[in-house]
Short mmCIF file of C-alpha atoms in Angstrom, two decimals:
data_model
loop_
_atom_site.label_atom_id
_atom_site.label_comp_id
_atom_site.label_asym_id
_atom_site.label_seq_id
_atom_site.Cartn_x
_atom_site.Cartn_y
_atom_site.Cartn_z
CA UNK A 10 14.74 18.87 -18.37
CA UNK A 11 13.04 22.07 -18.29
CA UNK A 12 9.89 22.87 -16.28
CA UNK A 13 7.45 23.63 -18.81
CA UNK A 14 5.53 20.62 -20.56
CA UNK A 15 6.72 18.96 -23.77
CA UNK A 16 4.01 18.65 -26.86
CA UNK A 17 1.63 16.37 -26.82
CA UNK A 18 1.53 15.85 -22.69
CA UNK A 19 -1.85 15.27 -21.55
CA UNK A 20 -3.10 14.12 -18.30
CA UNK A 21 -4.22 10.53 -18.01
CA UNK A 22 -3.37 7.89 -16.23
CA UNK A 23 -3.61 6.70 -12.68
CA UNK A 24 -2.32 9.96 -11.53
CA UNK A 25 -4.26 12.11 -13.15
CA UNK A 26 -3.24 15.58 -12.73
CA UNK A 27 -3.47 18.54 -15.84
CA UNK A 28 -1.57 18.82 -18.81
CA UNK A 29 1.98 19.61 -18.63
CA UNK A 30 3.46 20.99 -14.79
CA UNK A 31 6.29 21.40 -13.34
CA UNK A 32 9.38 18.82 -13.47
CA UNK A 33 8.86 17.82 -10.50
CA UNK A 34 4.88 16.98 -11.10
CA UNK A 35 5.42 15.19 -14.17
CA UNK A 36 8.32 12.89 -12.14
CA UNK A 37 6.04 12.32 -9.47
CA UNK A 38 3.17 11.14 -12.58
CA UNK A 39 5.88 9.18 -13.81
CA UNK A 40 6.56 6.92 -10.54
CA UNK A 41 2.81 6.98 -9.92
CA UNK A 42 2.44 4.92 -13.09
CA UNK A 43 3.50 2.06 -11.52
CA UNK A 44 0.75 0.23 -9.19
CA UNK A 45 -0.13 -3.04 -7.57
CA UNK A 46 -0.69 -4.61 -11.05
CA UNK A 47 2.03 -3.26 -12.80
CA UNK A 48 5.32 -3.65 -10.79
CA UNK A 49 7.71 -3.24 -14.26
CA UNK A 50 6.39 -1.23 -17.39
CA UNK A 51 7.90 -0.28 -20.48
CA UNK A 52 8.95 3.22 -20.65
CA UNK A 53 5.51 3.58 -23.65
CA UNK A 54 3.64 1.96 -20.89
CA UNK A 55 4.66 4.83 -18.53
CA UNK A 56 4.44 7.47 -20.39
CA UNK A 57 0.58 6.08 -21.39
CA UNK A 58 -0.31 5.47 -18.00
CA UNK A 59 1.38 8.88 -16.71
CA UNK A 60 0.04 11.04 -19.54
CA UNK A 61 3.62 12.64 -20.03
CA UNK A 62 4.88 12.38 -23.51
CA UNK A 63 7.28 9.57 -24.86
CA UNK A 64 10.36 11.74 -24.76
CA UNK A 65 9.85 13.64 -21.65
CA UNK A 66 9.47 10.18 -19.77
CA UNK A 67 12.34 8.54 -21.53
CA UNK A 68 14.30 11.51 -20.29
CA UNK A 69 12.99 11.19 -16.54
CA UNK A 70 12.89 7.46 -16.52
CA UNK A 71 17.08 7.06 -17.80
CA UNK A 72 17.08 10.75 -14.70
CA UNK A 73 15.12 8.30 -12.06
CA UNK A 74 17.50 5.05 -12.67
CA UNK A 75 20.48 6.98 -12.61
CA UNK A 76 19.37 8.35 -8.85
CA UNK A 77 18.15 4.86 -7.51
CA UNK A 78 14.79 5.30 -7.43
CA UNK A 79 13.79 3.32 -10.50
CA UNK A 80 15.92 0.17 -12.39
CA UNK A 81 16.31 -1.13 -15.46
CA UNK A 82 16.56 -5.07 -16.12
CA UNK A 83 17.83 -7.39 -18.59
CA UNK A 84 14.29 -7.32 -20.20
CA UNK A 85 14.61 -3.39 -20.43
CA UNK A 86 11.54 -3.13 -18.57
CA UNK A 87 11.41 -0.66 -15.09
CA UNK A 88 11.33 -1.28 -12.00
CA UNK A 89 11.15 0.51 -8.16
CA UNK A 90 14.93 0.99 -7.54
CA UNK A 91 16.32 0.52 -4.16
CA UNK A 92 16.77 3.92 -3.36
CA UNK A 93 12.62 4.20 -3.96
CA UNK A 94 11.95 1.54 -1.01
CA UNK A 95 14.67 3.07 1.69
CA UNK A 96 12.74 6.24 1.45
CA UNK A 97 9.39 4.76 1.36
CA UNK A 98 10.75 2.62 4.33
CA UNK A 99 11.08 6.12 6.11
CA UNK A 100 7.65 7.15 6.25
CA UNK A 101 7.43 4.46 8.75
CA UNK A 102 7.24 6.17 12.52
CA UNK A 103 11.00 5.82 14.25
CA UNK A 104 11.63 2.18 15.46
CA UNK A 105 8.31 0.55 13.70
CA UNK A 106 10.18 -1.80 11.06
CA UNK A 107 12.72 -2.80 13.57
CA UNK A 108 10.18 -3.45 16.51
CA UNK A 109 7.69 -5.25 14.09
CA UNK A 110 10.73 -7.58 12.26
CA UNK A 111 10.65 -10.36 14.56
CA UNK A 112 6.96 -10.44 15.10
CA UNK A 113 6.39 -10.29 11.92
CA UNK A 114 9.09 -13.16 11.06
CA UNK A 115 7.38 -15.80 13.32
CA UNK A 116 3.91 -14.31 11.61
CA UNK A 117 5.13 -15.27 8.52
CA UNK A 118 5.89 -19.07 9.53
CA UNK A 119 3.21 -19.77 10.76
CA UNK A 120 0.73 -18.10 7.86
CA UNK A 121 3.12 -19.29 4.85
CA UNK A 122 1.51 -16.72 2.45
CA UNK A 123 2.56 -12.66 2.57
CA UNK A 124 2.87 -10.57 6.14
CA UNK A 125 3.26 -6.97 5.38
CA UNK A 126 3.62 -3.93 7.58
CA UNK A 127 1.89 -0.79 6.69
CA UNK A 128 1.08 3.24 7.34
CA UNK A 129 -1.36 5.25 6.10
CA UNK A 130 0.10 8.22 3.95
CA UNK A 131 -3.07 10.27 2.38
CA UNK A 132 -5.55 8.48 2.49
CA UNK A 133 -3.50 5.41 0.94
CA UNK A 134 -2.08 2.10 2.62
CA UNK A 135 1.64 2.74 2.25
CA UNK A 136 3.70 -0.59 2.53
CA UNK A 137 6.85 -0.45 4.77
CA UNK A 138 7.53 -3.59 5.31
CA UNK A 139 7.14 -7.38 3.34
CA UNK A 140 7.66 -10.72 3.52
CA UNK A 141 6.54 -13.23 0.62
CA UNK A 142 7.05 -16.85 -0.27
CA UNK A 143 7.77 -17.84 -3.91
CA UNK A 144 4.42 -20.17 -4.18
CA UNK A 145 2.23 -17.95 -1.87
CA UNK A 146 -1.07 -16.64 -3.01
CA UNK A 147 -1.66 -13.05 -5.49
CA UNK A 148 -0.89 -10.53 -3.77
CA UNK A 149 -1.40 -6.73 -4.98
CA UNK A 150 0.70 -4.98 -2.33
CA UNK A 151 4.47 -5.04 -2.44
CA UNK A 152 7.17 -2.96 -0.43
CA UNK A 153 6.93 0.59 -1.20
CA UNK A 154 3.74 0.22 -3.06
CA UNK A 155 0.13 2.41 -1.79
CA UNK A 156 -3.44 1.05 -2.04
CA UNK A 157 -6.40 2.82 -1.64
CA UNK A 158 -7.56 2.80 2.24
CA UNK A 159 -11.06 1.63 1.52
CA UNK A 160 -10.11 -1.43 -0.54
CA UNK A 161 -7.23 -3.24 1.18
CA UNK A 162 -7.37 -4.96 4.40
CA UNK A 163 -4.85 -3.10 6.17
CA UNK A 164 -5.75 0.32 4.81
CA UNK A 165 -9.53 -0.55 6.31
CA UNK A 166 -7.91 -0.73 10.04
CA UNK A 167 -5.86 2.56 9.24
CA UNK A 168 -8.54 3.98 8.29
CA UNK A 169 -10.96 2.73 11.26
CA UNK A 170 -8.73 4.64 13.31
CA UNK A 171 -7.70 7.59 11.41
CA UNK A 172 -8.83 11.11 12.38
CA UNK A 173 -12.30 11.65 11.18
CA UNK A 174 -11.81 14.59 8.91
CA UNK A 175 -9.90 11.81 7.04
CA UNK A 176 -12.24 9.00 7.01
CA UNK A 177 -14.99 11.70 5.84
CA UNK A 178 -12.94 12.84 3.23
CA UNK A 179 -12.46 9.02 1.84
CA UNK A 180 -16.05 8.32 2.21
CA UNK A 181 -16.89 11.96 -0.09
CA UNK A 182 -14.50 10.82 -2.37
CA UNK A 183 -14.14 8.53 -5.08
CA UNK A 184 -13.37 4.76 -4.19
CA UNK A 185 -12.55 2.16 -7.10
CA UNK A 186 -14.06 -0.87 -7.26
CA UNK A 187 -11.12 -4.00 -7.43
CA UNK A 188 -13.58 -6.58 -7.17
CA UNK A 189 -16.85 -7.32 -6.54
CA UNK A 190 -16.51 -7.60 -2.76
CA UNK A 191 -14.93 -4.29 -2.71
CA UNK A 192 -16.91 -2.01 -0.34
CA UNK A 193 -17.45 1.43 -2.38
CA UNK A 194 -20.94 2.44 -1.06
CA UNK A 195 -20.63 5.00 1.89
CA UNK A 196 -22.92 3.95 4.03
CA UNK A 197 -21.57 0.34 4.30
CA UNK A 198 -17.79 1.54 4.17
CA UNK A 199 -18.85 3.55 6.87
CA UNK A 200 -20.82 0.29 9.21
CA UNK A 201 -17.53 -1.96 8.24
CA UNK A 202 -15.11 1.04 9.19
CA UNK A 203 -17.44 0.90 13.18
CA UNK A 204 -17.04 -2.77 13.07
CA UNK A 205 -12.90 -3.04 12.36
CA UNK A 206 -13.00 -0.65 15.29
CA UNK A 207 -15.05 -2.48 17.58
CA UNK A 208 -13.74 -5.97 16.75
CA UNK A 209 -10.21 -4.95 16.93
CA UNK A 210 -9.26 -6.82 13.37
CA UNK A 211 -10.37 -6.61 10.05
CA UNK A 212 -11.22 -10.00 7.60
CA UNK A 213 -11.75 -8.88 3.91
CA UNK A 214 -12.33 -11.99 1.69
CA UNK A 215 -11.57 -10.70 -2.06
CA UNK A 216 -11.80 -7.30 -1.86
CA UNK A 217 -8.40 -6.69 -3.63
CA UNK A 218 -8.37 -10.08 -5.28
CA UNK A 219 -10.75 -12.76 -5.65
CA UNK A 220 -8.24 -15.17 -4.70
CA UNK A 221 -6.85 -13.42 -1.53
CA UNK A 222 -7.94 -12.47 2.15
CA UNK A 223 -6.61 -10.19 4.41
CA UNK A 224 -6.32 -10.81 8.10
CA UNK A 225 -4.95 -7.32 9.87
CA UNK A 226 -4.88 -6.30 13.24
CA UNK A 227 -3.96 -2.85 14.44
CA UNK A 228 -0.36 -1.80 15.88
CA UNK A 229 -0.61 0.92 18.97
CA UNK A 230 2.35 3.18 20.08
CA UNK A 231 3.53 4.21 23.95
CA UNK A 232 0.42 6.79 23.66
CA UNK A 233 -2.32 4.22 22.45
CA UNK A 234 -2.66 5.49 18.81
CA UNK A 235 -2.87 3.12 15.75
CA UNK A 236 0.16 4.14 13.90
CA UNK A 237 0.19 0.70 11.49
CA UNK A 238 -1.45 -2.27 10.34
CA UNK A 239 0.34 -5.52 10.71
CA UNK A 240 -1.26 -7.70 7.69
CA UNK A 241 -1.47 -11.12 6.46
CA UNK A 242 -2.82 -12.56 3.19
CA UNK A 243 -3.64 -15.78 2.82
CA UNK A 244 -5.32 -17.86 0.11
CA UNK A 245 -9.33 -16.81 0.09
CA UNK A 246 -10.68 -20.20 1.58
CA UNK A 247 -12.33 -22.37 4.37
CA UNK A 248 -9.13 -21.83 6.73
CA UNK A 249 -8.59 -17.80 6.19
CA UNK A 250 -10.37 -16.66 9.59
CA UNK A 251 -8.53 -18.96 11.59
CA UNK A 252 -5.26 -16.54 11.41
CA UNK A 253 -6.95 -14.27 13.06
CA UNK A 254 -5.53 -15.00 16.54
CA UNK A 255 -1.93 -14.92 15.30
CA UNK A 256 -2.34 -12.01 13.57
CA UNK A 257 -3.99 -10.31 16.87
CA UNK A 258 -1.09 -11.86 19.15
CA UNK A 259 1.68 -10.72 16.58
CA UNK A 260 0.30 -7.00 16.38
CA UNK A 261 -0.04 -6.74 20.51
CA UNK A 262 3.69 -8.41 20.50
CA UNK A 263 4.97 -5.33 18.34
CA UNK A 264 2.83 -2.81 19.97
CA UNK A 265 4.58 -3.86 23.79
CA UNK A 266 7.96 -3.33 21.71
CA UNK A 267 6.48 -0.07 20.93
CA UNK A 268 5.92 0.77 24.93
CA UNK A 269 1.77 0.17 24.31
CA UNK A 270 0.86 -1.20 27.45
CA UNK A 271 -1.37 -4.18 27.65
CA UNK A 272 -4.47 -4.47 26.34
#
């Protein structure tokens, strides 16, 4: 592959970006295609969503399977490799995942639904951590996988929290709008960002999904700084607000492990 664009490469796409770059821009465009809603995509579909052409990403998506960090199945269709989710894994702080596994394993028997663990990695919710059932309400994150701060549940707490030259920068910015409970204006994603930090928790009913809730409570290190979100989304009903208290108790549990001291 050579560092100059092929013909026809234009930017598009979820990750944006100009025309052509180097090899290493249009690689990153190319694993940036994937999102939430589209976990495996056709190599057309990736070079659509990417904006780099057809046979620059067919030459960078057979380069990115054969290093691990994207696979092919059965159906021919790609996928986030392996070798993709150990190093997203590492932008986790030393000894979070292990400290938060068996808080988040009782978590996840009691809520039946999706528990995940995440970090904030500019100005995006960065998953490090998952746990599912097969029958358990839509979800939009998955391991590995970044939403914007302002619309998921956990990336709201992160974000609460976050220096301010950060949270100013998200509320300048542009903010897309998942649903119609997402909060986009600035003046209200700046009241509900005051509130997560006052209450302690955030409870966002639809704001990824119409059919999904997310219940998050902050996780602290030795020095008292929010360094993760410990999540949990449940089916959008009657009953979503009452896993609030295990979701609180489960993120102080991993925060001790973390040498916070008691709240």
């Amino acid at each position: 592959m050579t560092a100059t664009a092929s013909a026809g490469e234009t930017a598009g796409g979820p990750a944006g970006g100009t025309a052509g770059g180097t090899t290493l821009s249009r690689a990153v465009r190319v694993l940036e295609a994937f999102g939430p809603d589209r976990a495996a995509l056709s190599v057309a579909e990736i070079a659509r969503r990417s904006g780099v052409s057809m046979a620059t990403t067919s030459r960078m998506v057979a380069e990115l399977v054969r290093l691990g960090l994207l696979e092919r199945g059965a159906d021919r269709r790609v996928r986030a490799g392996s070798r993709l989710r150990e190093l997203a894994s590492r932008a986790a702080p030393a000894g979070l995942r292990e400290a938060a596994a068996p808080f988040m394993e009782d978590l996840h028997a009691v809520v039946g639904h999706h528990v995940h663990l995440g970090v904030l990695e500019d100005a995006r919710l960065l998953v490090v951590e998952r746990l599912s059932a097969p029958d358990a309400v839509v979800d939009a994150s998955r391991f590995g996988g970044r939403l914007p701060a302002h619309a998921s549940s956990g990336g709201l707490v992160l974000l609460a929290h976050a220096p301010a030259e950060i949270r100013e920068r998200v509320l300048a910015g542009r903010r897309e709008r998942f649903t119609a409970a997402t909060v986009t204006d600035p003046a209200r994603l700046r009241a509900l960002l005051a509130d997560v930090r006052r209450g302690g928790f955030a409870f966002c009913r639809g704001h990824v999904h119409p059919r999904a809730a997310g219940v998050v409570a902050p996780v602290r290190d030795a020095r008292g700084r929010v360094v993760a979100a410990l999540t949990a989304v449940v089916p959008n009903d009657a009953g979503a607000r009452a896993q609030v208290s295990a979701l609180r108790v489960a993120a102080r549990g991993v925060s001790r492990a973390l040498g916070a001291r008691p709240a």
